[in-house]
Amino acid sequence: MVGEFPLEVRIENTNLCNAMCTICPREQLTRPRGTMDYEFFCSIVDQLAQGGTKELHLQGYGEPFLDRDILRKISYAKKKGIPFTFMVTNASLLTEEVCKEIMESGLDKLKISFYGLNKTDYESIHRGLSFEEVRENVERLLMIKKSLGRRSPIISVKYIGSIGGFFKFFLQWGFKTRVSYARLHNYGYGRRFNRPRTDRKDRTCPIVTSSIMQVLWDGTVVPCCYDFDGKVVLGDLKKDSVRDVWNCENYQRFRGIHRRREYEKIPTCFSCDKLR
């Protein structure tokens, strides 16, 4: 149920990335690239803390650790009282120093995208990254967490692909840390792994029907992370407050279209395979 203030906010701290993964349509990205300013981020978090936001996700269409202030941002959010903070990373930049800083930041959960069972599989998907280096980084992070006796952050290694491949993946990582699985998705309008169910009139969006706000690095508010190129703009946090954007006429109109299931009025939603 959507209330007067978002309970979960997902902030894209940066849309810069050091990889060209085949499952991500990064080659189609046309919007400006950059990183959210620390002071701007803090001004948003201040509003979230006051408004009662329960979860803050700090990542988007990029590698979050390319932002030099990312752990400083996490620490600020925790100090302001945000109950749960979450990030997704490709783990390529997890040096020993960064791993220790993660443990001190207060981060609640870290999900690591690690799609591949071996060097050939991994590097054919995560183009530009090294299988051995990233695997060592993940193992280093787990070792440092254990050596410090920390319960948080929860660390999960995520696999996307066939369920058969996941069973093998689980044998590699399941005895070391948590593992998770997801099927390939189209990233909205970016890929064609799945056929959208455009023939169905009863489809619903799990994000739009939930109390979730998606913010891009420049403050633009879009429906969700699958609108990776920012085609559907609902507001701008550099011009208006979180509360005002969440309750603005533009957002209300967008929700109304979803409520009435008139998805053909929003092509990016109509063709999305997450609409089920």
Short mmCIF file of C-alpha atoms in Angstrom, two decimals:
data_model
loop_
_atom_site.label_atom_id
_atom_site.label_comp_id
_atom_site.label_asym_id
_atom_site.label_seq_id
_atom_site.Cartn_x
_atom_site.Cartn_y
_atom_site.Cartn_z
CA MET A 1 0.00 0.00 0.00
CA VAL A 2 1.28 3.47 -0.93
CA GLY A 3 1.05 6.02 1.88
CA GLU A 4 1.90 9.71 2.05
CA PHE A 5 5.65 9.06 2.28
CA PRO A 6 7.85 6.33 0.75
CA LEU A 7 8.86 3.58 3.15
CA GLU A 8 11.68 2.46 0.86
CA VAL A 9 13.88 4.76 -1.20
CA ARG A 10 16.40 3.61 -3.75
CA ILE A 11 19.06 6.16 -4.57
CA GLU A 12 21.39 5.69 -7.50
CA ASN A 13 24.55 7.14 -6.00
CA THR A 14 26.27 6.87 -9.38
CA ASN A 15 25.56 5.53 -12.85
CA LEU A 16 29.25 5.11 -13.64
CA CYS A 17 30.51 1.55 -14.03
CA ASN A 18 33.82 -0.19 -14.60
CA ALA A 19 32.30 -3.13 -16.48
CA MET A 20 30.22 -3.75 -19.60
CA CYS A 21 28.16 -6.74 -18.49
CA THR A 22 26.21 -8.40 -21.27
CA ILE A 23 23.03 -8.58 -19.20
CA CYS A 24 22.99 -4.79 -18.70
CA PRO A 25 22.04 -2.53 -21.65
CA ARG A 26 24.70 0.03 -20.73
CA GLU A 27 25.42 0.70 -24.39
CA GLN A 28 21.91 2.21 -24.61
CA LEU A 29 22.45 4.70 -21.78
CA THR A 30 21.92 8.23 -23.13
CA ARG A 31 21.29 10.25 -19.96
CA PRO A 32 24.16 12.17 -18.33
CA ARG A 33 26.62 10.18 -16.22
CA GLY A 34 27.79 11.26 -12.82
CA THR A 35 27.71 10.81 -9.05
CA MET A 36 25.34 12.29 -6.49
CA ASP A 37 26.90 15.09 -4.48
CA TYR A 38 27.40 14.27 -0.79
CA GLU A 39 25.60 17.36 0.50
CA PHE A 40 22.65 16.74 -1.82
CA PHE A 41 22.50 13.15 -0.65
CA CYS A 42 22.48 14.24 2.99
CA SER A 43 19.63 16.67 2.32
CA ILE A 44 17.57 13.79 0.91
CA VAL A 45 18.41 11.49 3.83
CA ASP A 46 17.40 14.19 6.31
CA GLN A 47 13.96 14.18 4.70
CA LEU A 48 13.78 10.38 4.70
CA ALA A 49 14.65 10.16 8.38
CA GLN A 50 12.05 12.76 9.27
CA GLY A 51 9.42 11.17 7.02
CA GLY A 52 9.86 7.67 8.42
CA THR A 53 11.57 5.81 5.57
CA LYS A 54 12.53 2.31 6.73
CA GLU A 55 14.86 1.18 3.95
CA LEU A 56 17.51 2.96 1.90
CA HIS A 57 19.05 1.18 -1.07
CA LEU A 58 22.21 2.84 -2.33
CA GLN A 59 22.91 1.68 -5.85
CA GLY A 60 21.44 2.00 -9.28
CA TYR A 61 22.65 1.67 -12.83
CA GLY A 62 26.32 1.72 -11.92
CA GLU A 63 29.00 0.36 -9.59
CA PRO A 64 28.46 2.11 -6.23
CA PHE A 65 32.07 1.86 -5.07
CA LEU A 66 33.18 4.18 -7.88
CA ASP A 67 31.68 6.86 -5.62
CA ARG A 68 34.43 7.82 -3.17
CA ASP A 69 31.82 8.99 -0.67
CA ILE A 70 29.66 5.86 -0.76
CA LEU A 71 30.56 4.53 2.69
CA ARG A 72 30.45 8.02 4.13
CA LYS A 73 26.91 8.25 2.75
CA ILE A 74 25.96 4.93 4.32
CA SER A 75 27.35 6.07 7.68
CA TYR A 76 25.37 9.30 7.48
CA ALA A 77 22.14 7.43 6.76
CA LYS A 78 22.70 5.13 9.73
CA LYS A 79 23.52 8.05 12.03
CA LYS A 80 20.27 9.71 10.97
CA GLY A 81 18.38 6.60 12.02
CA ILE A 82 17.53 4.84 8.76
CA PRO A 83 16.83 1.29 10.03
CA PHE A 84 18.02 -0.71 7.01
CA THR A 85 20.62 0.08 4.34
CA PHE A 86 21.39 -2.06 1.33
CA MET A 87 23.80 -2.11 -1.62
CA VAL A 88 24.61 -4.19 -4.69
CA THR A 89 28.16 -4.35 -6.06
CA ASN A 90 30.24 -6.28 -8.57
CA ALA A 91 32.93 -6.54 -5.85
CA SER A 92 35.74 -5.55 -8.21
CA LEU A 93 36.83 -2.63 -5.99
CA LEU A 94 36.75 -4.36 -2.61
CA THR A 95 40.31 -3.81 -1.46
CA GLU A 96 41.30 -4.71 2.10
CA GLU A 97 40.87 -1.10 3.15
CA VAL A 98 37.41 -0.85 1.59
CA CYS A 99 36.36 -4.13 3.21
CA LYS A 100 37.28 -2.80 6.64
CA GLU A 101 35.48 0.47 5.96
CA ILE A 102 32.36 -1.48 4.99
CA MET A 103 32.40 -3.16 8.39
CA GLU A 104 32.61 0.24 10.11
CA SER A 105 29.99 1.98 7.97
CA GLY A 106 26.92 0.38 9.51
CA LEU A 107 25.75 -1.12 6.20
CA ASP A 108 23.08 -3.73 6.86
CA LYS A 109 23.23 -5.85 3.71
CA LEU A 110 25.54 -6.18 0.72
CA LYS A 111 24.58 -8.22 -2.34
CA ILE A 112 27.35 -9.20 -4.74
CA SER A 113 26.61 -9.82 -8.42
CA PHE A 114 28.75 -12.80 -9.38
CA TYR A 115 27.28 -14.42 -12.46
CA GLY A 116 29.42 -17.32 -13.59
CA LEU A 117 30.78 -20.67 -12.45
CA ASN A 118 34.29 -20.26 -13.83
CA LYS A 119 36.61 -17.77 -15.50
CA THR A 120 35.16 -18.30 -18.98
CA ASP A 121 31.54 -17.96 -17.88
CA TYR A 122 32.16 -15.04 -15.56
CA GLU A 123 34.30 -12.93 -17.88
CA SER A 124 31.99 -13.54 -20.84
CA ILE A 125 29.23 -11.85 -18.80
CA HIS A 126 31.15 -9.36 -16.63
CA ARG A 127 33.21 -7.91 -19.46
CA GLY A 128 36.14 -5.90 -18.18
CA LEU A 129 36.41 -7.68 -14.83
CA SER A 130 38.69 -10.50 -13.67
CA PHE A 131 37.18 -13.70 -12.28
CA GLU A 132 40.17 -14.42 -10.04
CA GLU A 133 40.44 -10.88 -8.67
CA VAL A 134 36.75 -10.58 -7.87
CA ARG A 135 36.60 -14.03 -6.28
CA GLU A 136 39.56 -13.11 -4.08
CA ASN A 137 37.86 -9.83 -3.15
CA VAL A 138 34.70 -11.62 -2.05
CA GLU A 139 36.64 -14.17 -0.04
CA ARG A 140 38.66 -11.35 1.55
CA LEU A 141 35.48 -9.55 2.56
CA LEU A 142 34.06 -12.71 4.15
CA MET A 143 37.34 -13.37 5.98
CA ILE A 144 37.54 -9.82 7.37
CA LYS A 145 33.94 -9.94 8.53
CA LYS A 146 34.60 -13.24 10.30
CA SER A 147 37.85 -12.05 11.85
CA LEU A 148 36.11 -8.97 13.27
CA GLY A 149 33.22 -11.04 14.57
CA ARG A 150 30.65 -8.87 12.84
CA ARG A 151 27.05 -9.92 12.29
CA SER A 152 26.50 -7.22 9.72
CA PRO A 153 26.47 -6.53 6.92
CA ILE A 154 24.66 -9.60 5.70
CA ILE A 155 26.62 -10.68 2.63
CA SER A 156 24.86 -12.45 -0.22
CA VAL A 157 26.38 -13.63 -3.49
CA LYS A 158 23.84 -13.51 -6.32
CA TYR A 159 23.59 -15.69 -9.41
CA ILE A 160 21.49 -14.98 -12.49
CA GLY A 161 20.94 -17.66 -15.08
CA SER A 162 19.61 -21.20 -15.33
CA ILE A 163 18.43 -23.04 -12.24
CA GLY A 164 20.80 -25.87 -13.15
CA GLY A 165 23.72 -23.47 -13.06
CA PHE A 166 22.55 -22.16 -9.70
CA PHE A 167 22.87 -25.59 -8.10
CA LYS A 168 26.53 -25.67 -9.11
CA PHE A 169 26.92 -22.07 -7.97
CA PHE A 170 25.47 -22.98 -4.57
CA LEU A 171 28.06 -25.71 -4.13
CA GLN A 172 30.78 -23.10 -4.75
CA TRP A 173 29.46 -20.40 -2.42
CA GLY A 174 26.68 -21.81 -0.26
CA PHE A 175 29.03 -23.06 2.45
CA LYS A 176 30.82 -19.70 2.63
CA THR A 177 27.97 -17.20 2.73
CA ARG A 178 24.37 -16.63 1.69
CA VAL A 179 23.51 -17.09 -1.94
CA SER A 180 20.56 -15.82 -3.96
CA TYR A 181 19.13 -16.51 -7.39
CA ALA A 182 17.20 -14.56 -10.02
CA ARG A 183 16.22 -15.29 -13.58
CA LEU A 184 17.38 -13.07 -16.40
CA HIS A 185 15.18 -10.02 -16.98
CA ASN A 186 14.84 -7.49 -19.78
CA TYR A 187 15.88 -4.45 -17.77
CA GLY A 188 12.61 -2.88 -18.89
CA TYR A 189 13.22 -1.93 -22.51
CA GLY A 190 16.93 -2.80 -22.65
CA ARG A 191 17.05 -6.53 -23.37
CA ARG A 192 14.82 -9.28 -24.79
CA PHE A 193 15.47 -12.28 -22.59
CA ASN A 194 11.77 -12.74 -21.84
CA ARG A 195 8.53 -12.09 -23.71
CA PRO A 196 6.43 -9.46 -21.93
CA ARG A 197 2.87 -10.64 -21.21
CA THR A 198 1.26 -7.82 -23.15
CA ASP A 199 -1.69 -10.10 -23.92
CA ARG A 200 -2.75 -10.08 -20.28
CA LYS A 201 -4.95 -7.31 -18.87
CA ASP A 202 -4.58 -8.29 -15.22
CA ARG A 203 -0.85 -7.59 -14.88
CA THR A 204 0.40 -5.62 -11.88
CA CYS A 205 3.72 -4.00 -10.96
CA PRO A 206 5.20 -5.05 -7.59
CA ILE A 207 7.13 -1.77 -7.35
CA VAL A 208 4.46 0.78 -8.27
CA THR A 209 1.98 -0.90 -5.92
CA SER A 210 4.53 -0.73 -3.10
CA SER A 211 5.83 2.25 -1.14
CA ILE A 212 9.08 2.55 -3.14
CA MET A 213 10.70 5.65 -4.63
CA GLN A 214 13.55 5.46 -7.17
CA VAL A 215 15.95 8.42 -7.38
CA LEU A 216 18.63 8.82 -10.04
CA TRP A 217 22.03 10.33 -9.23
CA ASP A 218 20.98 13.83 -10.38
CA GLY A 219 17.82 13.87 -8.24
CA THR A 220 15.42 12.81 -10.98
CA VAL A 221 12.65 10.52 -9.73
CA VAL A 222 11.61 7.66 -12.02
CA PRO A 223 9.23 4.72 -11.45
CA CYS A 224 11.88 2.07 -10.81
CA CYS A 225 15.42 0.89 -11.54
CA TYR A 226 14.30 -0.85 -14.74
CA ASP A 227 13.76 2.56 -16.32
CA PHE A 228 17.53 2.70 -16.60
CA ASP A 229 17.62 5.58 -19.08
CA GLY A 230 15.16 7.77 -17.17
CA LYS A 231 12.42 7.88 -19.80
CA VAL A 232 9.51 8.33 -17.34
CA VAL A 233 10.27 11.34 -15.13
CA LEU A 234 7.95 11.75 -12.14
CA GLY A 235 9.75 14.55 -10.30
CA ASP A 236 13.01 16.23 -9.37
CA LEU A 237 14.37 16.34 -5.81
CA LYS A 238 16.56 19.31 -6.68
CA LYS A 239 13.39 21.32 -7.18
CA ASP A 240 10.89 19.75 -4.78
CA SER A 241 10.91 17.82 -1.50
CA VAL A 242 10.59 14.05 -1.25
CA ARG A 243 7.08 14.42 0.15
CA ASP A 244 5.99 16.85 -2.55
CA VAL A 245 7.26 14.67 -5.38
CA TRP A 246 5.74 11.52 -3.85
CA ASN A 247 2.32 13.19 -3.70
CA CYS A 248 2.53 15.36 -6.84
CA GLU A 249 -0.05 15.32 -9.59
CA ASN A 250 2.37 13.68 -12.03
CA TYR A 251 3.02 10.74 -9.67
CA GLN A 252 -0.68 10.42 -8.85
CA ARG A 253 -1.54 10.29 -12.54
CA PHE A 254 1.11 7.60 -13.08
CA ARG A 255 -0.24 5.48 -10.22
CA GLY A 256 -3.77 5.93 -11.56
CA ILE A 257 -2.74 4.50 -14.92
CA HIS A 258 -1.32 1.46 -13.14
CA ARG A 259 -4.35 1.14 -10.89
CA ARG A 260 -6.63 1.11 -13.94
CA ARG A 261 -4.14 -1.11 -15.81
CA GLU A 262 -3.99 1.22 -18.78
CA TYR A 263 -0.37 0.30 -19.36
CA GLU A 264 -0.49 1.06 -23.08
CA LYS A 265 -0.38 4.74 -22.05
CA ILE A 266 3.14 4.17 -20.71
CA PRO A 267 5.14 2.18 -23.32
CA THR A 268 8.07 1.55 -20.95
CA CYS A 269 5.71 -0.16 -18.50
CA PHE A 270 3.55 -1.89 -21.12
CA SER A 271 6.54 -3.77 -22.55
CA CYS A 272 8.21 -4.57 -19.19
CA ASP A 273 8.58 -8.25 -18.32
CA LYS A 274 8.40 -7.39 -14.60
CA LEU A 275 4.77 -6.45 -15.10
CA ARG A 276 3.03 -9.74 -14.32
#
